[in-house]
Every structure is written in structure tokens, then in C-alpha cells.
Tab-separated table of N, CA and C in Angstrom:
chain	number	residue	atom	x	y	z
A	1	UNK	N	14.669	-11.345	0.332
A	1	UNK	CA	13.804	-11.116	-0.811
A	1	UNK	C	12.552	-10.366	-0.395
A	2	UNK	N	11.952	-10.757	0.730
A	2	UNK	CA	10.742	-10.090	1.196
A	2	UNK	C	11.042	-8.645	1.577
A	3	UNK	N	12.222	-8.405	2.136
A	3	UNK	CA	12.587	-7.045	2.519
A	3	UNK	C	12.691	-6.154	1.293
A	4	UNK	N	13.249	-6.671	0.226
A	4	UNK	CA	13.352	-5.906	-1.018
A	4	UNK	C	11.962	-5.615	-1.563
A	5	UNK	N	11.064	-6.574	-1.491
A	5	UNK	CA	9.695	-6.366	-1.977
A	5	UNK	C	8.990	-5.294	-1.160
A	6	UNK	N	9.165	-5.299	0.155
A	6	UNK	CA	8.539	-4.291	1.008
A	6	UNK	C	9.118	-2.918	0.686
A	7	UNK	N	10.435	-2.830	0.507
A	7	UNK	CA	11.071	-1.560	0.184
A	7	UNK	C	10.583	-1.039	-1.164
A	8	UNK	N	10.474	-1.915	-2.151
A	8	UNK	CA	9.989	-1.507	-3.475
A	8	UNK	C	8.542	-1.027	-3.388
A	9	UNK	N	7.721	-1.721	-2.624
A	9	UNK	CA	6.321	-1.310	-2.478
A	9	UNK	C	6.241	0.046	-1.797
A	10	UNK	N	7.094	0.275	-0.780
A	10	UNK	CA	7.095	1.564	-0.099
A	10	UNK	C	7.528	2.671	-1.048
A	11	UNK	N	8.597	2.445	-1.784
A	11	UNK	CA	9.083	3.474	-2.701
A	11	UNK	C	8.069	3.771	-3.793
A	12	UNK	N	7.308	2.771	-4.202
A	12	UNK	CA	6.301	2.969	-5.238
A	12	UNK	C	5.211	3.921	-4.759
A	13	UNK	N	4.949	3.948	-3.449
A	13	UNK	CA	3.882	4.807	-2.933
A	13	UNK	C	4.312	6.269	-2.853
A	14	UNK	N	5.616	6.544	-2.925
A	14	UNK	CA	6.096	7.921	-2.847
A	14	UNK	C	5.894	8.639	-4.172
A	15	UNK	N	5.653	9.954	-4.116
A	15	UNK	CA	5.592	10.725	-5.361
A	15	UNK	C	6.943	10.682	-6.071
A	16	UNK	N	6.937	10.903	-7.369
A	16	UNK	CA	8.154	10.816	-8.167
A	16	UNK	C	9.239	11.758	-7.649
A	17	UNK	N	8.849	13.003	-7.270
A	17	UNK	CA	9.852	13.949	-6.785
A	17	UNK	C	10.550	13.417	-5.547
A	18	UNK	N	9.810	12.764	-4.661
A	18	UNK	CA	10.405	12.222	-3.440
A	18	UNK	C	11.345	11.069	-3.762
A	19	UNK	N	10.980	10.228	-4.750
A	19	UNK	CA	11.859	9.120	-5.130
A	19	UNK	C	13.169	9.642	-5.712
A	20	UNK	N	13.088	10.658	-6.554
A	20	UNK	CA	14.294	11.239	-7.139
A	20	UNK	C	15.135	11.877	-6.041
A	21	UNK	N	14.474	12.568	-5.103
A	21	UNK	CA	15.194	13.200	-4.011
A	21	UNK	C	15.890	12.151	-3.153
A	22	UNK	N	15.225	11.020	-2.899
A	22	UNK	CA	15.844	9.957	-2.117
A	22	UNK	C	17.066	9.388	-2.820
A	23	UNK	N	17.017	9.309	-4.132
A	23	UNK	CA	18.108	8.698	-4.882
A	23	UNK	C	19.309	9.637	-5.030
A	24	UNK	N	19.050	10.945	-5.192
A	24	UNK	CA	20.145	11.844	-5.548
A	24	UNK	C	20.462	12.921	-4.519
A	25	UNK	N	19.533	13.219	-3.627
A	25	UNK	CA	19.727	14.315	-2.688
A	25	UNK	C	19.641	13.778	-1.272
A	26	UNK	N	20.691	13.908	-0.526
A	26	UNK	CA	20.715	13.343	0.815
A	26	UNK	C	20.464	14.389	1.897
A	27	UNK	N	19.957	15.555	1.509
A	27	UNK	CA	19.573	16.564	2.497
A	27	UNK	C	18.128	16.345	2.899
A	28	UNK	N	17.746	16.688	4.137
A	28	UNK	CA	16.342	16.556	4.531
A	28	UNK	C	15.477	17.497	3.697
A	29	UNK	N	14.323	17.026	3.323
A	29	UNK	CA	13.431	17.812	2.481
A	29	UNK	C	12.207	18.243	3.271
A	30	UNK	N	11.635	19.349	2.865
A	30	UNK	CA	10.390	19.804	3.478
A	30	UNK	C	9.255	18.901	3.023
A	31	UNK	N	8.219	18.819	3.814
A	31	UNK	CA	7.060	17.998	3.460
A	31	UNK	C	6.415	18.554	2.204
A	32	UNK	N	5.967	17.671	1.293
A	32	UNK	CA	5.272	18.156	0.099
A	32	UNK	C	4.016	18.939	0.481
A	33	UNK	N	3.594	19.822	-0.403
A	33	UNK	CA	2.434	20.670	-0.121
A	33	UNK	C	1.191	19.846	0.178
A	34	UNK	N	1.075	18.659	-0.443
A	34	UNK	CA	-0.107	17.827	-0.222
A	34	UNK	C	-0.148	17.284	1.202
A	35	UNK	N	1.004	17.201	1.870
A	35	UNK	CA	1.049	16.644	3.220
A	35	UNK	C	0.978	17.748	4.272
A	36	UNK	N	1.520	18.946	3.947
A	36	UNK	CA	1.504	20.046	4.903
A	36	UNK	C	0.075	20.464	5.196
A	37	UNK	N	-0.268	20.665	6.477
A	37	UNK	CA	-1.623	21.128	6.793
A	37	UNK	C	-1.826	22.564	6.321
A	38	UNK	N	-3.041	22.895	6.013
A	38	UNK	CA	-3.374	24.252	5.611
A	38	UNK	C	-3.229	25.169	6.821
A	39	UNK	N	-2.922	26.436	6.592
A	39	UNK	CA	-2.857	27.369	7.718
A	39	UNK	C	-4.189	27.404	8.464
A	40	UNK	N	-4.142	27.762	9.738
A	40	UNK	CA	-5.329	27.721	10.594
A	40	UNK	C	-6.472	28.560	10.040
A	41	UNK	N	-6.167	29.723	9.464
A	41	UNK	CA	-7.243	30.594	8.968
A	41	UNK	C	-7.887	30.059	7.687
A	42	UNK	N	-7.284	29.064	7.043
A	42	UNK	CA	-7.843	28.505	5.818
A	42	UNK	C	-8.460	27.124	6.002
A	43	UNK	N	-8.280	26.526	7.144
A	43	UNK	CA	-8.720	25.142	7.316
A	43	UNK	C	-10.214	24.951	7.119
A	44	UNK	N	-11.021	25.876	7.573
A	44	UNK	CA	-12.469	25.697	7.449
A	44	UNK	C	-12.927	25.840	6.007
A	45	UNK	N	-12.123	26.498	5.154
A	45	UNK	CA	-12.523	26.710	3.766
A	45	UNK	C	-11.960	25.669	2.810
A	46	UNK	N	-10.978	24.883	3.250
A	46	UNK	CA	-10.329	23.940	2.349
A	46	UNK	C	-11.143	22.658	2.279
A	47	UNK	N	-11.649	22.365	1.098
A	47	UNK	CA	-12.383	21.123	0.874
A	47	UNK	C	-11.878	20.542	-0.428
A	48	UNK	N	-11.327	19.344	-0.349
A	48	UNK	CA	-10.827	18.684	-1.554
A	48	UNK	C	-11.666	17.444	-1.802
A	49	UNK	N	-12.400	17.470	-2.876
A	49	UNK	CA	-13.248	16.337	-3.218
A	49	UNK	C	-12.901	15.890	-4.624
A	50	UNK	N	-12.511	14.641	-4.759
A	50	UNK	CA	-12.203	14.105	-6.083
A	50	UNK	C	-13.505	13.712	-6.775
A	51	UNK	N	-13.542	13.812	-8.086
A	51	UNK	CA	-14.730	13.339	-8.803
A	51	UNK	C	-14.964	11.857	-8.519
A	52	UNK	N	-16.196	11.434	-8.559
A	52	UNK	CA	-16.542	10.044	-8.227
A	52	UNK	C	-15.783	9.054	-9.094
A	53	UNK	N	-15.652	9.322	-10.387
A	53	UNK	CA	-14.982	8.365	-11.259
A	53	UNK	C	-13.502	8.237	-10.922
A	54	UNK	N	-12.855	9.337	-10.534
A	54	UNK	CA	-11.434	9.290	-10.218
A	54	UNK	C	-11.193	8.738	-8.817
A	55	UNK	N	-12.179	8.867	-7.944
A	55	UNK	CA	-11.986	8.465	-6.559
A	55	UNK	C	-11.883	6.959	-6.408
A	56	UNK	N	-12.674	6.197	-7.128
A	56	UNK	CA	-12.656	4.753	-6.933
A	56	UNK	C	-12.776	4.003	-8.258
A	57	UNK	N	-11.841	4.261	-9.139
A	57	UNK	CA	-11.810	3.549	-10.419
A	57	UNK	C	-11.215	2.160	-10.197
A	58	UNK	N	-11.496	1.245	-11.111
A	58	UNK	CA	-10.946	-0.113	-10.994
A	58	UNK	C	-9.446	-0.137	-11.233
A	59	UNK	N	-8.962	0.724	-12.128
A	59	UNK	CA	-7.538	0.764	-12.430
A	59	UNK	C	-7.045	2.178	-12.132
A	60	UNK	N	-6.194	2.273	-11.127
A	60	UNK	CA	-5.639	3.559	-10.701
A	60	UNK	C	-4.350	3.280	-9.933
A	61	UNK	N	-3.489	4.281	-9.776
A	61	UNK	CA	-2.252	4.055	-9.015
A	61	UNK	C	-2.523	3.518	-7.613
A	62	UNK	N	-3.611	3.955	-7.005
A	62	UNK	CA	-3.973	3.476	-5.671
A	62	UNK	C	-4.205	1.963	-5.668
A	63	UNK	N	-4.808	1.461	-6.717
A	63	UNK	CA	-5.092	0.020	-6.774
A	63	UNK	C	-3.809	-0.792	-6.903
A	64	UNK	N	-2.837	-0.278	-7.656
A	64	UNK	CA	-1.560	-0.978	-7.777
A	64	UNK	C	-0.810	-0.965	-6.446
A	65	UNK	N	-0.964	0.129	-5.706
A	65	UNK	CA	-0.357	0.174	-4.367
A	65	UNK	C	-0.982	-0.874	-3.463
A	66	UNK	N	-2.298	-1.022	-3.555
A	66	UNK	CA	-2.971	-2.065	-2.770
A	66	UNK	C	-2.448	-3.443	-3.159
A	67	UNK	N	-2.323	-3.681	-4.462
A	67	UNK	CA	-1.829	-4.969	-4.948
A	67	UNK	C	-0.445	-5.264	-4.381
A	68	UNK	N	0.492	-4.316	-4.535
A	68	UNK	CA	1.872	-4.557	-4.108
A	68	UNK	C	2.012	-4.585	-2.591
A	69	UNK	N	1.201	-3.803	-1.885
A	69	UNK	CA	1.254	-3.844	-0.416
A	69	UNK	C	0.779	-5.198	0.092
A	70	UNK	N	-0.310	-5.718	-0.467
A	70	UNK	CA	-0.819	-7.022	-0.040
A	70	UNK	C	0.153	-8.135	-0.443
A	71	UNK	N	0.717	-8.020	-1.645
A	71	UNK	CA	1.717	-8.994	-2.097
A	71	UNK	C	2.904	-9.003	-1.137
A	72	UNK	N	3.385	-7.810	-0.798
A	72	UNK	CA	4.533	-7.690	0.095
A	72	UNK	C	4.222	-8.187	1.499
A	73	UNK	N	3.041	-7.855	2.001
A	73	UNK	CA	2.669	-8.289	3.350
A	73	UNK	C	2.591	-9.811	3.424
A	74	UNK	N	2.030	-10.424	2.409
A	74	UNK	CA	1.943	-11.881	2.378
A	74	UNK	C	3.341	-12.501	2.322
A	75	UNK	N	4.170	-11.992	1.433
A	75	UNK	CA	5.530	-12.524	1.284
A	75	UNK	C	6.357	-12.303	2.537
A	76	UNK	N	6.248	-11.114	3.125
A	76	UNK	CA	7.009	-10.804	4.328
A	76	UNK	C	6.575	-11.691	5.492
A	77	UNK	N	5.258	-11.850	5.662
A	77	UNK	CA	4.759	-12.715	6.735
A	77	UNK	C	5.217	-14.145	6.559
A	78	UNK	N	5.131	-14.641	5.340
A	78	UNK	CA	5.566	-16.003	5.047
A	78	UNK	C	7.061	-16.166	5.318
A	79	UNK	N	7.875	-15.237	4.795
A	79	UNK	CA	9.327	-15.338	4.957
A	79	UNK	C	9.730	-15.253	6.428
A	80	UNK	N	9.075	-14.385	7.165
A	80	UNK	CA	9.384	-14.251	8.587
A	80	UNK	C	9.055	-15.543	9.325
A	81	UNK	N	7.904	-16.110	9.051
A	81	UNK	CA	7.512	-17.351	9.723
A	81	UNK	C	8.417	-18.512	9.318
A	82	UNK	N	8.765	-18.588	8.040
A	82	UNK	CA	9.649	-19.675	7.591
A	82	UNK	C	11.028	-19.566	8.237
A	83	UNK	N	11.498	-18.338	8.458
A	83	UNK	CA	12.818	-18.160	9.069
A	83	UNK	C	12.837	-18.576	10.538
A	84	UNK	N	11.648	-18.670	11.146
A	84	UNK	CA	11.580	-19.123	12.541
A	84	UNK	C	11.308	-20.618	12.639
A	85	UNK	N	11.238	-21.309	11.491
A	85	UNK	CA	11.077	-22.763	11.509
A	85	UNK	C	9.662	-23.258	11.292
A	86	UNK	N	8.730	-22.388	10.952
A	86	UNK	CA	7.347	-22.808	10.692
A	86	UNK	C	7.299	-23.526	9.348
A	87	UNK	N	6.489	-24.560	9.252
A	87	UNK	CA	6.361	-25.337	8.012
A	87	UNK	C	5.806	-24.472	6.879
A	88	UNK	N	6.076	-24.903	5.639
A	88	UNK	CA	5.648	-24.151	4.453
A	88	UNK	C	4.145	-23.862	4.467
A	89	UNK	N	3.346	-24.886	4.622
A	89	UNK	CA	1.889	-24.719	4.567
A	89	UNK	C	1.364	-23.793	5.660
A	90	UNK	N	1.866	-23.987	6.877
A	90	UNK	CA	1.429	-23.135	7.987
A	90	UNK	C	1.877	-21.690	7.781
A	91	UNK	N	3.100	-21.502	7.298
A	91	UNK	CA	3.600	-20.158	7.041
A	91	UNK	C	2.793	-19.446	5.970
A	92	UNK	N	2.405	-20.195	4.944
A	92	UNK	CA	1.613	-19.620	3.864
A	92	UNK	C	0.237	-19.199	4.367
A	93	UNK	N	-0.413	-20.069	5.121
A	93	UNK	CA	-1.742	-19.751	5.658
A	93	UNK	C	-1.672	-18.536	6.581
A	94	UNK	N	-0.692	-18.510	7.474
A	94	UNK	CA	-0.578	-17.392	8.405
A	94	UNK	C	-0.182	-16.100	7.692
A	95	UNK	N	0.658	-16.204	6.669
A	95	UNK	CA	1.004	-15.021	5.880
A	95	UNK	C	-0.209	-14.441	5.174
A	96	UNK	N	-1.047	-15.324	4.617
A	96	UNK	CA	-2.275	-14.884	3.949
A	96	UNK	C	-3.227	-14.265	4.960
A	97	UNK	N	-3.407	-14.895	6.108
A	97	UNK	CA	-4.308	-14.350	7.128
A	97	UNK	C	-3.839	-12.979	7.605
A	98	UNK	N	-2.541	-12.817	7.779
A	98	UNK	CA	-2.010	-11.519	8.188
A	98	UNK	C	-2.274	-10.440	7.149
A	99	UNK	N	-2.085	-10.769	5.887
A	99	UNK	CA	-2.318	-9.797	4.817
A	99	UNK	C	-3.802	-9.463	4.683
A	100	UNK	N	-4.670	-10.462	4.832
A	100	UNK	CA	-6.114	-10.212	4.778
A	100	UNK	C	-6.525	-9.312	5.943
A	101	UNK	N	-6.003	-9.594	7.129
A	101	UNK	CA	-6.323	-8.765	8.298
A	101	UNK	C	-5.841	-7.333	8.085
A	102	UNK	N	-4.624	-7.159	7.563
A	102	UNK	CA	-4.107	-5.811	7.315
A	102	UNK	C	-4.962	-5.076	6.283
A	103	UNK	N	-5.393	-5.779	5.245
A	103	UNK	CA	-6.236	-5.164	4.219
A	103	UNK	C	-7.580	-4.733	4.783
A	104	UNK	N	-8.188	-5.600	5.568
A	104	UNK	CA	-9.482	-5.275	6.158
A	104	UNK	C	-9.353	-4.105	7.138
A	105	UNK	N	-8.306	-4.110	7.946
A	105	UNK	CA	-8.101	-3.010	8.898
A	105	UNK	C	-7.849	-1.689	8.181
A	106	UNK	N	-7.173	-1.735	7.035
A	106	UNK	CA	-6.941	-0.521	6.255
A	106	UNK	C	-8.255	0.062	5.765
A	107	UNK	N	-9.145	-0.776	5.295
A	107	UNK	CA	-10.437	-0.286	4.815
A	107	UNK	C	-11.305	0.221	5.970
A	108	UNK	N	-11.243	-0.437	7.111
A	108	UNK	CA	-11.972	0.041	8.290
A	108	UNK	C	-11.439	1.413	8.705
A	109	UNK	N	-10.115	1.586	8.678
A	109	UNK	CA	-9.517	2.879	9.018
A	109	UNK	C	-9.949	3.953	8.025
A	110	UNK	N	-10.008	3.611	6.742
A	110	UNK	CA	-10.479	4.569	5.740
A	110	UNK	C	-11.898	5.026	6.053
A	111	UNK	N	-12.754	4.089	6.407
A	111	UNK	CA	-14.148	4.417	6.713
A	111	UNK	C	-14.253	5.283	7.963
A	112	UNK	N	-13.431	5.012	8.947
A	112	UNK	CA	-13.491	5.791	10.194
A	112	UNK	C	-12.929	7.191	10.035
A	113	UNK	N	-12.052	7.392	9.083
A	113	UNK	CA	-11.475	8.717	8.862
A	113	UNK	C	-12.376	9.589	8.005
A	114	UNK	N	-13.549	9.143	7.734
A	114	UNK	CA	-14.476	9.944	6.952
A	114	UNK	C	-14.519	9.581	5.482
A	115	UNK	N	-13.685	8.645	5.074
A	115	UNK	CA	-13.696	8.203	3.679
A	115	UNK	C	-14.671	7.048	3.518
A	116	UNK	N	-14.432	6.270	2.502
A	116	UNK	CA	-15.268	5.099	2.258
A	116	UNK	C	-14.393	3.858	2.199
A	117	UNK	N	-14.908	2.783	2.737
A	117	UNK	CA	-14.257	1.487	2.540
A	117	UNK	C	-14.560	1.075	1.104
A	118	UNK	N	-13.552	0.605	0.411
A	118	UNK	CA	-13.713	0.306	-1.008
A	118	UNK	C	-13.597	-1.189	-1.278
A	119	UNK	N	-14.635	-1.743	-1.872
A	119	UNK	CA	-14.598	-3.148	-2.273
A	119	UNK	C	-13.571	-3.351	-3.389
A	120	UNK	N	-13.351	-2.325	-4.202
A	120	UNK	CA	-12.355	-2.425	-5.281
A	120	UNK	C	-10.944	-2.504	-4.695
A	121	UNK	N	-10.693	-1.734	-3.638
A	121	UNK	CA	-9.394	-1.832	-2.963
A	121	UNK	C	-9.186	-3.239	-2.414
A	122	UNK	N	-10.215	-3.781	-1.794
A	122	UNK	CA	-10.114	-5.147	-1.254
A	122	UNK	C	-9.891	-6.168	-2.363
A	123	UNK	N	-10.537	-5.962	-3.507
A	123	UNK	CA	-10.354	-6.882	-4.632
A	123	UNK	C	-8.892	-6.856	-5.094
A	124	UNK	N	-8.288	-5.675	-5.188
A	124	UNK	CA	-6.877	-5.585	-5.573
A	124	UNK	C	-5.980	-6.186	-4.504
A	125	UNK	N	-6.358	-6.016	-3.227
A	125	UNK	CA	-5.601	-6.654	-2.147
A	125	UNK	C	-5.621	-8.173	-2.315
A	126	UNK	N	-6.790	-8.708	-2.611
A	126	UNK	CA	-6.907	-10.164	-2.783
A	126	UNK	C	-6.122	-10.649	-3.996
A	127	UNK	N	-6.098	-9.847	-5.057
A	127	UNK	CA	-5.278	-10.212	-6.215
A	127	UNK	C	-3.797	-10.252	-5.840
A	128	UNK	N	-3.349	-9.286	-5.047
A	128	UNK	CA	-1.957	-9.263	-4.599
A	128	UNK	C	-1.633	-10.456	-3.722
A	129	UNK	N	-2.553	-10.798	-2.835
A	129	UNK	CA	-2.354	-11.966	-1.965
A	129	UNK	C	-2.307	-13.237	-2.805
A	130	UNK	N	-3.211	-13.345	-3.768
A	130	UNK	CA	-3.228	-14.518	-4.648
A	130	UNK	C	-1.949	-14.640	-5.462
A	131	UNK	N	-1.451	-13.515	-5.970
A	131	UNK	CA	-0.200	-13.545	-6.732
A	131	UNK	C	0.964	-13.992	-5.847
A	132	UNK	N	0.984	-13.512	-4.607
A	132	UNK	CA	2.053	-13.922	-3.680
A	132	UNK	C	1.977	-15.415	-3.401
A	133	UNK	N	0.774	-15.926	-3.222
A	133	UNK	CA	0.611	-17.362	-2.968
A	133	UNK	C	1.123	-18.164	-4.161
A	134	UNK	N	0.782	-17.726	-5.376
A	134	UNK	CA	1.265	-18.438	-6.566
A	134	UNK	C	2.792	-18.426	-6.644
A	135	UNK	N	3.396	-17.286	-6.397
A	135	UNK	CA	4.858	-17.183	-6.451
A	135	UNK	C	5.492	-18.033	-5.363
A	136	UNK	N	4.953	-17.972	-4.157
A	136	UNK	CA	5.527	-18.732	-3.043
A	136	UNK	C	5.367	-20.247	-3.249
A	137	UNK	N	4.285	-20.646	-3.860
A	137	UNK	CA	4.099	-22.081	-4.153
A	137	UNK	C	5.070	-22.536	-5.237
A	138	UNK	N	5.283	-21.717	-6.247
A	138	UNK	CA	6.212	-22.083	-7.328
A	138	UNK	C	7.658	-22.053	-6.852
A	139	UNK	N	7.975	-21.132	-5.940
A	139	UNK	CA	9.344	-20.998	-5.458
A	139	UNK	C	9.722	-22.065	-4.449
A	140	UNK	N	8.765	-22.765	-3.964
A	140	UNK	CA	9.012	-23.803	-2.954
A	140	UNK	C	9.830	-24.855	-3.504
């Protein structure tokens, strides 16, 4: 179940064209233009800046990705620990700690790459972790 959740979260992060290509076309595809680096002679001139409102809105596709990634990380950590014989409570705590650590490290990486660490991203991560805890407690 956790593996399916991780796969769904990963597929959700892909652009629609890539998802369709994965489903129907089994040939290797070229990298999308957004991922390909700019040619060397254009790199110094290429600057992409999103408007402030679009960059860190409370509700955006990025926030849903944070939610599902944190949900999946919590569920995957819990399921992995439970499969090795760890008790329910301990597995839940360690799964939550792992997801919180991954969320915090993601924001630190964003800040180090020249972006900004986002409290809104962390809030969505915590919502995803909380939802996973509720589901895992009910499924017990």
C-alpha cells in the first residue's frame, strides 16, 4: 500500500505530457524544455522569476505535492518499520520523525539553492503527516 502511495505521489509531480507518455509511449523521451539547460551563450541572460503571489501561494500544485510527499513518506516509513517487527506506536513515531526530517531538509536545500525556505510548504507537509497519522491510526 505504501509503495502505491509513493508511486502515485511521484507520478503526480510529473507534468501531464510526461504522465501520458509513461502510460502510452514506451520509447525514451527527450527532457522537457523546462529541464534542459539553456545553451551556454544564453545562460547569463536567462532569468526566470515568478511573481510573488504565484511563487508562494497557500493553494498551488506545489503545496499538494508537499502534502502527498509528506503523507507518502510517513506511510512508507511506518510500513517499512512495521514489516521489520517494530511496534505500532514506535513505527508511527519514527515514520513521523522521518517525514519531518525530510520536509525540513527539503526546505533547507531550497534555501541553499538560492530560493527561499517556505513556511507554507512546511505547513502543507505537516498537514500531510497529520493525515497519514489519522489514516494509520484508523487502519490499525
